[in-house]
Coordinates of C-alpha atoms in Angstrom, one line a residue:
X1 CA -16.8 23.0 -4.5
X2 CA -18.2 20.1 -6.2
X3 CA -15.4 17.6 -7.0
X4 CA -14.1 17.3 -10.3
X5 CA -14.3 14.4 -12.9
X6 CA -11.8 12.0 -12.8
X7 CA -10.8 13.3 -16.8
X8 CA -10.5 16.8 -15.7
X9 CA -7.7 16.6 -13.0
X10 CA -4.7 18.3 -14.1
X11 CA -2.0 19.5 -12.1
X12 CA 1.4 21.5 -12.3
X13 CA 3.5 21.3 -10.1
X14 CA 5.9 23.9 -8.5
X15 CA 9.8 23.2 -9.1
X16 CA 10.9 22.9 -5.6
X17 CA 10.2 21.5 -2.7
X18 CA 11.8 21.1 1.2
X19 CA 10.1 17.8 1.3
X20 CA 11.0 16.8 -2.3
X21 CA 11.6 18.2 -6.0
X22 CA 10.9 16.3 -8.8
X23 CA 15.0 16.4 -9.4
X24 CA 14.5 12.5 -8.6
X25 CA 14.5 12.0 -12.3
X26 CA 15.6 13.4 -14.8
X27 CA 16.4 13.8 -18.8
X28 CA 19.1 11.0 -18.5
X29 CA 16.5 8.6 -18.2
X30 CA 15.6 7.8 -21.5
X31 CA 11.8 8.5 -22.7
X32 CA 9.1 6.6 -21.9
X33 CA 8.4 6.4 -25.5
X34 CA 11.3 4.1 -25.6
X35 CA 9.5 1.6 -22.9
X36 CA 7.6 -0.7 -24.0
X37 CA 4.7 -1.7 -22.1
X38 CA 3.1 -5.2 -21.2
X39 CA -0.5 -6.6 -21.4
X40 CA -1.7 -7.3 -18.2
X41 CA -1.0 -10.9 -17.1
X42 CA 1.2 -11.0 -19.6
X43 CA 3.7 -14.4 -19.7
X44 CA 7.2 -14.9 -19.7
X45 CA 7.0 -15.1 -23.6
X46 CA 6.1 -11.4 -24.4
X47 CA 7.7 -9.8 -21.6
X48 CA 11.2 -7.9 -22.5
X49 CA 14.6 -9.3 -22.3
X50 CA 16.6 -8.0 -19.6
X51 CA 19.1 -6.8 -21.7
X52 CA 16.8 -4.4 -23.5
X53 CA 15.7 -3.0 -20.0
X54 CA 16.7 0.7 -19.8
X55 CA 19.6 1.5 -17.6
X56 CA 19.8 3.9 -14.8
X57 CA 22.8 6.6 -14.6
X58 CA 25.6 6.0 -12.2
X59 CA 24.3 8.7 -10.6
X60 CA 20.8 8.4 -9.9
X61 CA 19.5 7.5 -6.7
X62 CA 18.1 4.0 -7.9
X63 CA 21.5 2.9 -9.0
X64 CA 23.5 3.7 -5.5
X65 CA 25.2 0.7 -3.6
X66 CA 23.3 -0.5 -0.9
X67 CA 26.0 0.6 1.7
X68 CA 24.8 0.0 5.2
X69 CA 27.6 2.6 6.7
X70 CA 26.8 5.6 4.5
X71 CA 25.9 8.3 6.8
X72 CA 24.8 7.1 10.0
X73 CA 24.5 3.6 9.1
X74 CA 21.1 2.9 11.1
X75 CA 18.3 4.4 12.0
X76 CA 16.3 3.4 14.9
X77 CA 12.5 3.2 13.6
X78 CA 9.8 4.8 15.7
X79 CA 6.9 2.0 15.5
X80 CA 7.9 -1.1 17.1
X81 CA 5.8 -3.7 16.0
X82 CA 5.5 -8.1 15.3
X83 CA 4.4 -7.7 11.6
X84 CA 7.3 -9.0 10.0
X85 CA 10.0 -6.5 12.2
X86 CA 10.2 -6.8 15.9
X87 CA 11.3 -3.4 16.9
X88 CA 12.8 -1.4 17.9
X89 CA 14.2 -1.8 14.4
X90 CA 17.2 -0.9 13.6
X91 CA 17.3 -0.1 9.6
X92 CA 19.9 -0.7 7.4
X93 CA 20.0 2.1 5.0
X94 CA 22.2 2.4 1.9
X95 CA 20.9 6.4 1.1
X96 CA 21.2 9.0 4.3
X97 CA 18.2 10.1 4.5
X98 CA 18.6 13.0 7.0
X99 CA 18.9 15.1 4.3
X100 CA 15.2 16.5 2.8
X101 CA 16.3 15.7 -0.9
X102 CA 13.9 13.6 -3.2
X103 CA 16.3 11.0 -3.4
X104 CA 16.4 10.6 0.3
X105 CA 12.6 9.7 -0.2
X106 CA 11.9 8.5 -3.5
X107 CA 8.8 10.8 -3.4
X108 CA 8.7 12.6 -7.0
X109 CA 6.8 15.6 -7.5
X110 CA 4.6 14.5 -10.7
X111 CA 3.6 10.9 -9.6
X112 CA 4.0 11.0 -5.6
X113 CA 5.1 7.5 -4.1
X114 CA 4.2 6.3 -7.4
X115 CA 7.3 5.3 -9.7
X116 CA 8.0 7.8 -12.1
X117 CA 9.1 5.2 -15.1
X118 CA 7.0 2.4 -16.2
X119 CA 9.1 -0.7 -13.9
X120 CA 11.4 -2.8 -14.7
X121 CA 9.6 -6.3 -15.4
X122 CA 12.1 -8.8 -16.0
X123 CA 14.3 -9.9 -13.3
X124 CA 18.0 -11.0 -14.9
X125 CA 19.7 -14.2 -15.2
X126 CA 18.5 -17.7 -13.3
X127 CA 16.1 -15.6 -11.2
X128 CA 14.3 -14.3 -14.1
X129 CA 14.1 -18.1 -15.5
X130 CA 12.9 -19.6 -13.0
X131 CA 11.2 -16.9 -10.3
X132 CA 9.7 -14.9 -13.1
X133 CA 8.9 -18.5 -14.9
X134 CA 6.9 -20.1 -12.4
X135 CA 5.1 -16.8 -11.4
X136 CA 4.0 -17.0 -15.3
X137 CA 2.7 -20.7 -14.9
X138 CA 0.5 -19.8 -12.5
X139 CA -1.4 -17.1 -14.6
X140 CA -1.0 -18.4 -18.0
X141 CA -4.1 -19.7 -20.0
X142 CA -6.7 -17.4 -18.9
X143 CA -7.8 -19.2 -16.3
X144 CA -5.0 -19.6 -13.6
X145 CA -4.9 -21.2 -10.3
X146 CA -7.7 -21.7 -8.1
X147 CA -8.8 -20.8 -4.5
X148 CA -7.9 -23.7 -2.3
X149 CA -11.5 -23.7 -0.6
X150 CA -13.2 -22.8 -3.8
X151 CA -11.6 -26.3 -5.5
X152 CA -14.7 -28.0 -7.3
X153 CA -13.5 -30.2 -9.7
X154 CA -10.3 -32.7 -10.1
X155 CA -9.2 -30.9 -13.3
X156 CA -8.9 -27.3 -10.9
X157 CA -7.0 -29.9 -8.0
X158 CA -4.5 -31.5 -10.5
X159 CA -3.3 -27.6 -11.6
X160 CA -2.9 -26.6 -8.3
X161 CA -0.5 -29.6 -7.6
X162 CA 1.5 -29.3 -10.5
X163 CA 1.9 -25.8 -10.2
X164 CA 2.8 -26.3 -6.3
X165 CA 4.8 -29.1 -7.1
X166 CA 7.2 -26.9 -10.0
X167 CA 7.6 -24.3 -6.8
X168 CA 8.5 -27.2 -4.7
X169 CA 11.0 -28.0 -7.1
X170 CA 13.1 -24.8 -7.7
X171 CA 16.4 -24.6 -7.0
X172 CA 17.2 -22.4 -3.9
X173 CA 19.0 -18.7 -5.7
X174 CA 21.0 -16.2 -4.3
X175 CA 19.8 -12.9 -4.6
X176 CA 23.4 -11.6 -4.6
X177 CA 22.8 -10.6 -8.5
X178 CA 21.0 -7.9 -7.6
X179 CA 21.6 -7.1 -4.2
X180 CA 22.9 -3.4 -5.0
X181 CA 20.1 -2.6 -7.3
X182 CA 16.8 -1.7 -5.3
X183 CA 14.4 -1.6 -8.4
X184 CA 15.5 -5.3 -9.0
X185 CA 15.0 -6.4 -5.2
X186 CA 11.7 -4.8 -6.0
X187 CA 10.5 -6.7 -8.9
X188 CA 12.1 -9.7 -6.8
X189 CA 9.8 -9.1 -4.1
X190 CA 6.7 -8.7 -6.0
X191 CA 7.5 -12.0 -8.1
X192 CA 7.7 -13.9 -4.9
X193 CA 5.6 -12.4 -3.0
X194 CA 2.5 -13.6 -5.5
X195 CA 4.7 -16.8 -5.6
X196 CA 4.2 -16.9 -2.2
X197 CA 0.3 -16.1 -1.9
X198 CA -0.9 -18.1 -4.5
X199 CA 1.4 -21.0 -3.1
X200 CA -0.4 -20.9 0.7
X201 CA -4.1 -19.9 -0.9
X202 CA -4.1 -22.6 -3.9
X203 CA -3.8 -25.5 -1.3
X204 CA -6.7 -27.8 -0.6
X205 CA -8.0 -26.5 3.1
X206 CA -7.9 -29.3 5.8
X207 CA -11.0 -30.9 7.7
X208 CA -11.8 -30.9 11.2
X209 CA -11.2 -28.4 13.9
X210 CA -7.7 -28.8 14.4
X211 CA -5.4 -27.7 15.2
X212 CA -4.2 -28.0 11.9
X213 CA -0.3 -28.5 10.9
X214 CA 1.5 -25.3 9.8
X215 CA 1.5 -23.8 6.0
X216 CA 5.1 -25.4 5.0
X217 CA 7.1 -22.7 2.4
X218 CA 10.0 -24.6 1.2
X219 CA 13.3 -23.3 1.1
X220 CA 13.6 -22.4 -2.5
X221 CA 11.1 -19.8 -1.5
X222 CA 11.6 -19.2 2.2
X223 CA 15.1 -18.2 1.9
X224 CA 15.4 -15.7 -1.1
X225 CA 12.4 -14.2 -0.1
X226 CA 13.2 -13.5 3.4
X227 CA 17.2 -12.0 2.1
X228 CA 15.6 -10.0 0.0
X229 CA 12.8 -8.5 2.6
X230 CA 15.9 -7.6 4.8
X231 CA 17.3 -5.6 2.0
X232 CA 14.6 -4.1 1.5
X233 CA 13.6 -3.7 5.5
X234 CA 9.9 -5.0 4.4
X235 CA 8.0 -8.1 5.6
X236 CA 8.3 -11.0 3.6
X237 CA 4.7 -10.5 2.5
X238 CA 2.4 -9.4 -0.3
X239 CA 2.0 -5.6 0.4
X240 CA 0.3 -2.5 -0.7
X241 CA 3.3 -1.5 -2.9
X242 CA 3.6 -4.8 -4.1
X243 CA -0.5 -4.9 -5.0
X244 CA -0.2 -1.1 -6.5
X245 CA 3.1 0.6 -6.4
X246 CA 5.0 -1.7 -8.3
X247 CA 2.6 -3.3 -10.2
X248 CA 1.7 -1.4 -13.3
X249 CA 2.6 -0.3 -17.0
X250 CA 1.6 2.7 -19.7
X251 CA -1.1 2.6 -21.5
X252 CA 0.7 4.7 -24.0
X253 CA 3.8 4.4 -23.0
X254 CA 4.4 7.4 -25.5
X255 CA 2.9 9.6 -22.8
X256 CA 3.6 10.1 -19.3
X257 CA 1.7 8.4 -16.5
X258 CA -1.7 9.7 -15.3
X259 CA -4.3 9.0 -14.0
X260 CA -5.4 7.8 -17.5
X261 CA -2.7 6.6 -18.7
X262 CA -1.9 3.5 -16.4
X263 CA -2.8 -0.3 -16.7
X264 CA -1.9 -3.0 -13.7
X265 CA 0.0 -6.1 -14.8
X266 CA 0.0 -8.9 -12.6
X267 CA -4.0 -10.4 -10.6
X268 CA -4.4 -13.2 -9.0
X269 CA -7.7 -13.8 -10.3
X270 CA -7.3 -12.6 -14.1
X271 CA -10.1 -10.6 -13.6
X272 CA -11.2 -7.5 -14.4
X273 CA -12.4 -6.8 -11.5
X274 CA -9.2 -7.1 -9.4
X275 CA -7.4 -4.7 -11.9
X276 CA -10.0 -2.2 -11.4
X277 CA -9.6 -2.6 -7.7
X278 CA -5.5 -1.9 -8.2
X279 CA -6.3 0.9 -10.6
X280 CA -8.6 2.8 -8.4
X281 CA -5.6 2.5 -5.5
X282 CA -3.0 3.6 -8.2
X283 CA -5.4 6.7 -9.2
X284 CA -5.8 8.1 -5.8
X285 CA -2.2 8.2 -5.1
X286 CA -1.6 10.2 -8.3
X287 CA -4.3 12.0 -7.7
X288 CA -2.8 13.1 -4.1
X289 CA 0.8 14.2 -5.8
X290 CA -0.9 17.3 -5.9
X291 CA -1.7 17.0 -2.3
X292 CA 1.6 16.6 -1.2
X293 CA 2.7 19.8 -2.9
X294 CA 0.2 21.7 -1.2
X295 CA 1.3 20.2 2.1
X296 CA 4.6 21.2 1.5
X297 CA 3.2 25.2 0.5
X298 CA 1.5 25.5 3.4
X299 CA 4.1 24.3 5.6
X300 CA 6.4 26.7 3.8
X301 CA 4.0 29.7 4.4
X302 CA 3.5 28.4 8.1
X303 CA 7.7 29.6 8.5
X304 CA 7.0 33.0 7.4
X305 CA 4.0 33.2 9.4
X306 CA 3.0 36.5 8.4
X307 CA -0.3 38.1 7.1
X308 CA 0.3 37.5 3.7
X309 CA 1.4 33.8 4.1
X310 CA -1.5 33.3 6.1
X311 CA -3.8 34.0 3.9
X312 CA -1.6 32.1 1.1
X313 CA -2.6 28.8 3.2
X314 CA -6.3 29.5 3.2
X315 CA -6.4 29.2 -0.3
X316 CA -4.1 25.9 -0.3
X317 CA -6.3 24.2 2.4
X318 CA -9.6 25.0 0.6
X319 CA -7.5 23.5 -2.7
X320 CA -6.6 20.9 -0.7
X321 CA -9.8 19.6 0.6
X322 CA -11.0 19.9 -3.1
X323 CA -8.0 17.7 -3.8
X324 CA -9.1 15.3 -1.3
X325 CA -12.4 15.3 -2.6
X326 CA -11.6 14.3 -5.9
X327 CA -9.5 11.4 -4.3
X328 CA -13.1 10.5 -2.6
X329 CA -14.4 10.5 -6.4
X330 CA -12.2 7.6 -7.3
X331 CA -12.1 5.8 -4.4
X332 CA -16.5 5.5 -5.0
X333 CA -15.6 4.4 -8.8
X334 CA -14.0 1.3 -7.8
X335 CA -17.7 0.7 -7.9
X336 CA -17.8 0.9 -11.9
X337 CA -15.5 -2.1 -12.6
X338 CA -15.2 -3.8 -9.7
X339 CA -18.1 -6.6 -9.0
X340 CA -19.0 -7.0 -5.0
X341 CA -19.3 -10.6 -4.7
X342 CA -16.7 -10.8 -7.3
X343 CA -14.2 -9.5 -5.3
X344 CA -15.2 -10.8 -2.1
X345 CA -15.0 -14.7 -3.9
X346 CA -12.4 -14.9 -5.9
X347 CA -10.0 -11.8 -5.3
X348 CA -9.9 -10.6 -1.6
X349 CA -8.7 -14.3 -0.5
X350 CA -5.6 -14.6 -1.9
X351 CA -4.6 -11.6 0.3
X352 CA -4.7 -12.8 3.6
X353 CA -1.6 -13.2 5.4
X354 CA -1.4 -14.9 8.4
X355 CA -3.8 -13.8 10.7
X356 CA -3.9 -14.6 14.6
X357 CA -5.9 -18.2 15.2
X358 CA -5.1 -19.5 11.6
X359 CA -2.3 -21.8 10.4
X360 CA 1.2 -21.1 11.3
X361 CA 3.4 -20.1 8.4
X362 CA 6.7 -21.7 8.5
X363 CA 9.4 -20.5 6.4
X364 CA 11.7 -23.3 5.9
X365 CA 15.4 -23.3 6.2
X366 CA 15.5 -19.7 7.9
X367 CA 16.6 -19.4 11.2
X368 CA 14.4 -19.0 14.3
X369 CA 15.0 -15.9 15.0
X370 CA 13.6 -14.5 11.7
X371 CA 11.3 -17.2 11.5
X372 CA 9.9 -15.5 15.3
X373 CA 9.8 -12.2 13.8
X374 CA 7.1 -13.0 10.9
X375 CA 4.3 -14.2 13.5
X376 CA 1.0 -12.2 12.4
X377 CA 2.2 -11.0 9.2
X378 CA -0.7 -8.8 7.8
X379 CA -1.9 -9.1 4.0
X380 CA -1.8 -5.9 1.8
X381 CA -3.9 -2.8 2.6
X382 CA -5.1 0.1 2.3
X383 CA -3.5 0.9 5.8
X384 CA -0.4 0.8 4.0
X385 CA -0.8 3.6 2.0
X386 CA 1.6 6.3 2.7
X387 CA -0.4 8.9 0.8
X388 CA -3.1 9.0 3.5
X389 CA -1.0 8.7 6.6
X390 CA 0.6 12.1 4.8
X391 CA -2.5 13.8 5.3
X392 CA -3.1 12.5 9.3
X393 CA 0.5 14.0 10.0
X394 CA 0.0 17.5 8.3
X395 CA -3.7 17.9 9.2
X396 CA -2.6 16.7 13.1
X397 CA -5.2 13.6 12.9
X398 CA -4.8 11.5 16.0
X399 CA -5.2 8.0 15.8
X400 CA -3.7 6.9 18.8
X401 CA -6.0 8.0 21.5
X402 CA -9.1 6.6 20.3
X403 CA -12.3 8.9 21.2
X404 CA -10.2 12.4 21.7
X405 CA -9.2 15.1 19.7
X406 CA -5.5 16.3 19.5
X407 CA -4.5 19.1 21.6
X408 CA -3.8 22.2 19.2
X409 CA -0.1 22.1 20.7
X410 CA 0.2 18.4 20.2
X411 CA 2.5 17.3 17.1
X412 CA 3.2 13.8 17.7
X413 CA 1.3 10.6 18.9
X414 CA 0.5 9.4 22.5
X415 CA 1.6 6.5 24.1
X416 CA -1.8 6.7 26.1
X417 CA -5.4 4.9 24.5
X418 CA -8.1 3.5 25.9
X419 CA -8.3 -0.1 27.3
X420 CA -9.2 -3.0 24.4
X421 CA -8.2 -0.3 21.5
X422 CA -5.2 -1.0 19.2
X423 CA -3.8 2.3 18.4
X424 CA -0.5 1.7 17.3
X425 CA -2.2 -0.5 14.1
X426 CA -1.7 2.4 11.5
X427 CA 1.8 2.7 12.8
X428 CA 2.4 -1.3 12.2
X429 CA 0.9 -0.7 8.8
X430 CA 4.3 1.8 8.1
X431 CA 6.1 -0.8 8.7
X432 CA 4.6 -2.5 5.5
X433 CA 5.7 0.5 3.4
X434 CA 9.1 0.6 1.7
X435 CA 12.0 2.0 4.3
X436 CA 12.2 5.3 2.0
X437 CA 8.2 5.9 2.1
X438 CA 8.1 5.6 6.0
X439 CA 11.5 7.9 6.1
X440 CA 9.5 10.1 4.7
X441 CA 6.9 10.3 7.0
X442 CA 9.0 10.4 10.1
X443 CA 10.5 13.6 8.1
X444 CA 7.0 14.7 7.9
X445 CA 6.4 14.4 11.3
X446 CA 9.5 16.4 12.7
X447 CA 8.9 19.2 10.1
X448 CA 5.4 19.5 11.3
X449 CA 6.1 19.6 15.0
X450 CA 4.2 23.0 15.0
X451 CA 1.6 21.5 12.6
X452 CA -1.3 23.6 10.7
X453 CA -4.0 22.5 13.3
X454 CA -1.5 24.4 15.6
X455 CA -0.8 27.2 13.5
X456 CA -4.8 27.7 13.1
X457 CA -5.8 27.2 16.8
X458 CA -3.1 30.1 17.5
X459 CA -4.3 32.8 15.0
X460 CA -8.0 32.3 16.3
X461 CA -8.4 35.6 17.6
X462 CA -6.8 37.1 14.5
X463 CA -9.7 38.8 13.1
X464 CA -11.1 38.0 10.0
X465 CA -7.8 36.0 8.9
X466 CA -8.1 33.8 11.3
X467 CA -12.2 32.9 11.0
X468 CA -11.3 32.5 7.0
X469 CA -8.2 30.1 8.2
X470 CA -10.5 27.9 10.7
X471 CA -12.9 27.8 8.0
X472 CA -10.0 26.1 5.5
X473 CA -8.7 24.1 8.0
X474 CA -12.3 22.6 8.7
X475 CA -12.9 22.4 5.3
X476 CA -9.3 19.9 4.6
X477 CA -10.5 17.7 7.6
X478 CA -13.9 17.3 6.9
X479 CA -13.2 16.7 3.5
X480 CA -11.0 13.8 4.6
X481 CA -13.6 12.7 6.7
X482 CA -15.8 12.4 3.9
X483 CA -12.8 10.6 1.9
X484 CA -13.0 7.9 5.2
X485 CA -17.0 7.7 5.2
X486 CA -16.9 6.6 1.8
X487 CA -14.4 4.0 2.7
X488 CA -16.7 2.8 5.0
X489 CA -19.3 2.4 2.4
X490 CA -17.1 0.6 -0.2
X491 CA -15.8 -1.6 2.7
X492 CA -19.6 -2.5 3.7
X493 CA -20.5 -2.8 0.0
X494 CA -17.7 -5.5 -0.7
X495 CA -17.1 -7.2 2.0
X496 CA -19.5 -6.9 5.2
X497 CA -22.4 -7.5 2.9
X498 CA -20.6 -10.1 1.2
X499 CA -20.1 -11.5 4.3
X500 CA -23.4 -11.6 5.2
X501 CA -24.5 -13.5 1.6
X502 CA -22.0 -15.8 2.4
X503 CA -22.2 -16.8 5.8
X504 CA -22.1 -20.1 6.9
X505 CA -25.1 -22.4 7.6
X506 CA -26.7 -22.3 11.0
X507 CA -25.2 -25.5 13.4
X508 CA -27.5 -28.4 13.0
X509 CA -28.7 -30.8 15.7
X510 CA -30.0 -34.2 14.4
X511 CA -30.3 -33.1 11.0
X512 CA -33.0 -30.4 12.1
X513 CA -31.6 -27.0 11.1
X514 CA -31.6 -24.5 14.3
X515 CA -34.4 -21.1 14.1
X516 CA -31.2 -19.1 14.1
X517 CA -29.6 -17.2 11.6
X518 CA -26.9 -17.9 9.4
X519 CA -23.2 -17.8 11.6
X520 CA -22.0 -14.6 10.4
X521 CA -18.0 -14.7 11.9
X522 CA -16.5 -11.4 12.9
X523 CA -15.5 -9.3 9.8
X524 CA -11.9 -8.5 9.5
X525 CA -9.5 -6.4 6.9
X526 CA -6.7 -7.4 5.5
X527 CA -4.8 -5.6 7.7
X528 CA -6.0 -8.2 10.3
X529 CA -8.4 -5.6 12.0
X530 CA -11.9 -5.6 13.1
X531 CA -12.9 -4.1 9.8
X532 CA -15.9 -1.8 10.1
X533 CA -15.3 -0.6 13.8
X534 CA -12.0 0.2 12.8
X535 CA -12.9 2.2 9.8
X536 CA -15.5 3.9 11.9
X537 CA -12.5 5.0 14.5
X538 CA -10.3 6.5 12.2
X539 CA -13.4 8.2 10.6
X540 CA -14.5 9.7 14.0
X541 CA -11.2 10.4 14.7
X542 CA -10.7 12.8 11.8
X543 CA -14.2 14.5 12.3
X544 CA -12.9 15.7 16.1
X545 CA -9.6 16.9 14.6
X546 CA -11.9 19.6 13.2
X547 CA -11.5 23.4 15.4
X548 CA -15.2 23.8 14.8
X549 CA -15.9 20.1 16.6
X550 CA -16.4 18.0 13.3
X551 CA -19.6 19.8 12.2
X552 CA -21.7 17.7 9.9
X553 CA -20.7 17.8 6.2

């Protein structure tokens, strides 16, 4: 079936869920009607007083105290990694999420891992005057700050300083304000996170070969940020969620969101371009809330296991590659709004963390120990988008032994790969997630332990049933195949090709230009990967997942 136009996806969900309900929020929220909704970029001036923010019920799972004994007080996480947490990790948890309640996961059944409100967007108090102030300076105007390396002229130099300088200058805050409210450590986080970035990316680069001293981030950043990543059991980076999940308002904030009915707020470039690139992340993930609830239909059916139920999951996998086709659709119109060399310029830079080779980030005033654990702390990407690993759990992708396919009885990930591959990199990327995202997908994991791909291999001789369910199956995988193929193509449009135009001048040996071509350095994501071979992996990957060996599609 031929996907669908972005403006024709519409989607009702069922009431009830295992995995989660949409119970998450309800009518004691007040409408969104009653929000109102910022321009993008928009400055300290026009944004709302705190006191007019909308408050939560007592009751609502947003609005719990942050207790770190509540159930069973820690939970040991399953990736170990040195992006911002060494593991194992042990997580401090203020909600028990053994349970398989929404609120456990803060997964809602009409927006996904999407927010279901339009955010909060005003932090309270000193924070809000001076985090939320400085975070305006440097987008105010129109024009903003400027790349360090793409400096060209002593007016662009002279507002980088001065901005730098007012950072330099804030006083160091306590976060204990909001330390029991997540939604506000969450705005805190995405206010100093771009804080952060646009403090390390506006600075002038430095000459010669190095080795170069280390990026200094005073303690009036340094230490609130890194508090406030612990609560929140997240690096203290820019992330996915911070880029997309938590970074957008209403259109209309008289209807609900949708796909067409969601703006982004805050770009580092104040371009158009960079919005588009958030929007078309923030569509696909609405776009896969129906996804989700045909995940959790199938896995339902999969416990009766019977003839009828069997059949029932045919139909949800073919809906579900359709689903996942559509998601594909989007994903190819970043292409509409978002300019190539544009992106690769002005907006991709101010992403990059801090990648192995490159200058040291040192968090002033934090102690050792946490300073050791942020070595290598990846920049937001599209690795950390827990929408997608979703649909490698349920549809038994393996990414962790590179070049083979998944045993029809195997449910979880191998500790084996091949020499040189990095197969625990997705699993590093969870780590970027917020805590209740990745519970989620560890919950995912357990309840698939008998996943579909099993389900399907063991009802192949089941007559015509089990030809038709193959046939689905296939059909969901290859359809996410075709979802990662035209990652690759976006990925080669904007950046490898980019990379190309921009690459370096050949070396030059007494002022006679060498018959070589231009140095063209090896491409990586955000993520810190080697982009395309990467991309090609997973891709690959998810082709042999297929029953029928990943025929061509």
């Amino acid at each position: 079936m031929a996907p669908h136009h972005p403006s024709q996806f519409h989607y009702t969900p069922a009431t009830s869920s295992h995995l989660y309900s949409n119970a998450l929020f309800e009518e004691d929220w007040p409408s969104a009607a009653q929000e109102n909704s910022p321009s993008p970029n928009a400055t300290s001036n026009s944004r709302l007083d705190p006191s007019q923010v909308p408050v939560m019920p007592s009751t609502h799972f947003l609005s719990l105290a942050r207790n770190p004994t509540i159930g069973s007080s820690t939970v040991t996480s399953t990736s170990t990694t040195a992006d911002g947490l060494s593991g194992p990790v042990s997580v401090r948890r203020g909600v028990d999420t053994s349970t398989t309640s929404a609120a456990d996961f803060d997964v809602d059944a009409k927006t996904g891992f999407m927010p279901t409100r339009s955010l909060i967007i005003a932090l309270p108090g000193d924070l809000g005057a001076v985090w939320e102030r400085v975070l305006s300076a440097a987008i105010e105007g129109g024009e903003g700050l400027t790349l360090g390396e793409y400096v060209a002229t002593q007016a662009q130099a002279e507002k980088n300083a001065r901005w730098r300088k007012s950072v330099d200058e804030m006083p160091v805050l306590s976060i204990a304000p909001i330390r029991h409210s997540e939604v506000h450590l969450r705005r805190a986080h995405h206010v100093l996170t771009f804080i952060l970035h646009f403090y390390i990316h506006s600075q002038l680069p430095l000459s010669g070969p190095g080795p170069h001293p280390p990026h200094r981030i005073p303690p009036c950043l340094a230490i609130p940020l890194v508090e406030l990543s612990k609560e929140l059991v997240m690096p203290p980076i820019l992330t996915y969620a911070d880029n997309v999940l938590y970074n957008w308002s209403l259109t209309n904030p008289a209807q609900p969101l949708a796909i067409d009915n969601i703006q982004m707020i805050n770009t580092f470039s104040l371009t158009q371009s960079e919005r588009h690139f958030y929007l078309t992340s923030a569509r696909i993930e609405l776009r896969g809330v129906e996804a989700l609830e045909l995940m959790k239909s199938c896995m339902d059916e999969a416990f009766i296991g019977d003839m009828i139920s069997l059949q029932r999951i045919v139909d949800y996998l073919h809906r579900l590659s359709t689903v996942i086709d559509d998601m594909a659709s989007l994903l190819m119109a970043v292409r509409d709004e978002c300019d190539p060399h544009e992106f690769y310029t002005q907006i991709r830079p101010w992403f990059n963390g801090w990648a192995p080779g490159a200058r040291e980030w040192l968090f002033e005033g934090v102690d050792e120990e946490d300073q050791a654990k942020f070595a290598r702390l990846s920049g937001p990407s599209a690795g950390q988008s827990s929408l997608i690993h979703a649909l490698d759990i349920f549809l038994g992708v393996d990414h962790t032994k590179p070049g083979t396919a998944p045993s029809s009885s195997s449910a979880g990930p191998s500790s084996k790969a091949k020499p040189g591959s990095d197969p625990t990199f997705l699993m590093k990327m969870e780590q970027y997630m917020p805590r209740h995202h990745r519970a989620f997908l560890q919950h995912l994991r357990a309840a698939n332990q008998t996943h579909v791909r099993a389900l399907v291999a063991s009802n192949a001789s089941s007559g015509h049933i089990g030809v038709e369910l193959q046939a689905a199956y296939d059909d969901a995988v290859m359809a996410l195949k075709r979802f990662r193929d035209g990652h690759i193509r976006i990925a080669t449009l904007y950046i490898v090709s980019q990379a190309r135009k921009n690459a370096r001048p050949p070396a030059t040996v007494d002022n006679q230009t060498k018959a070589n071509a231009p140095v063209v350095e090896e491409v990586r994501g955000t993520g810190g990967t080697s982009l395309v071979p990467f991309l090609k992996e997973c891709r690959d990957n998810t082709a042999k997942t297929a029953l029928g060996n990943g025929p061509e599609q």
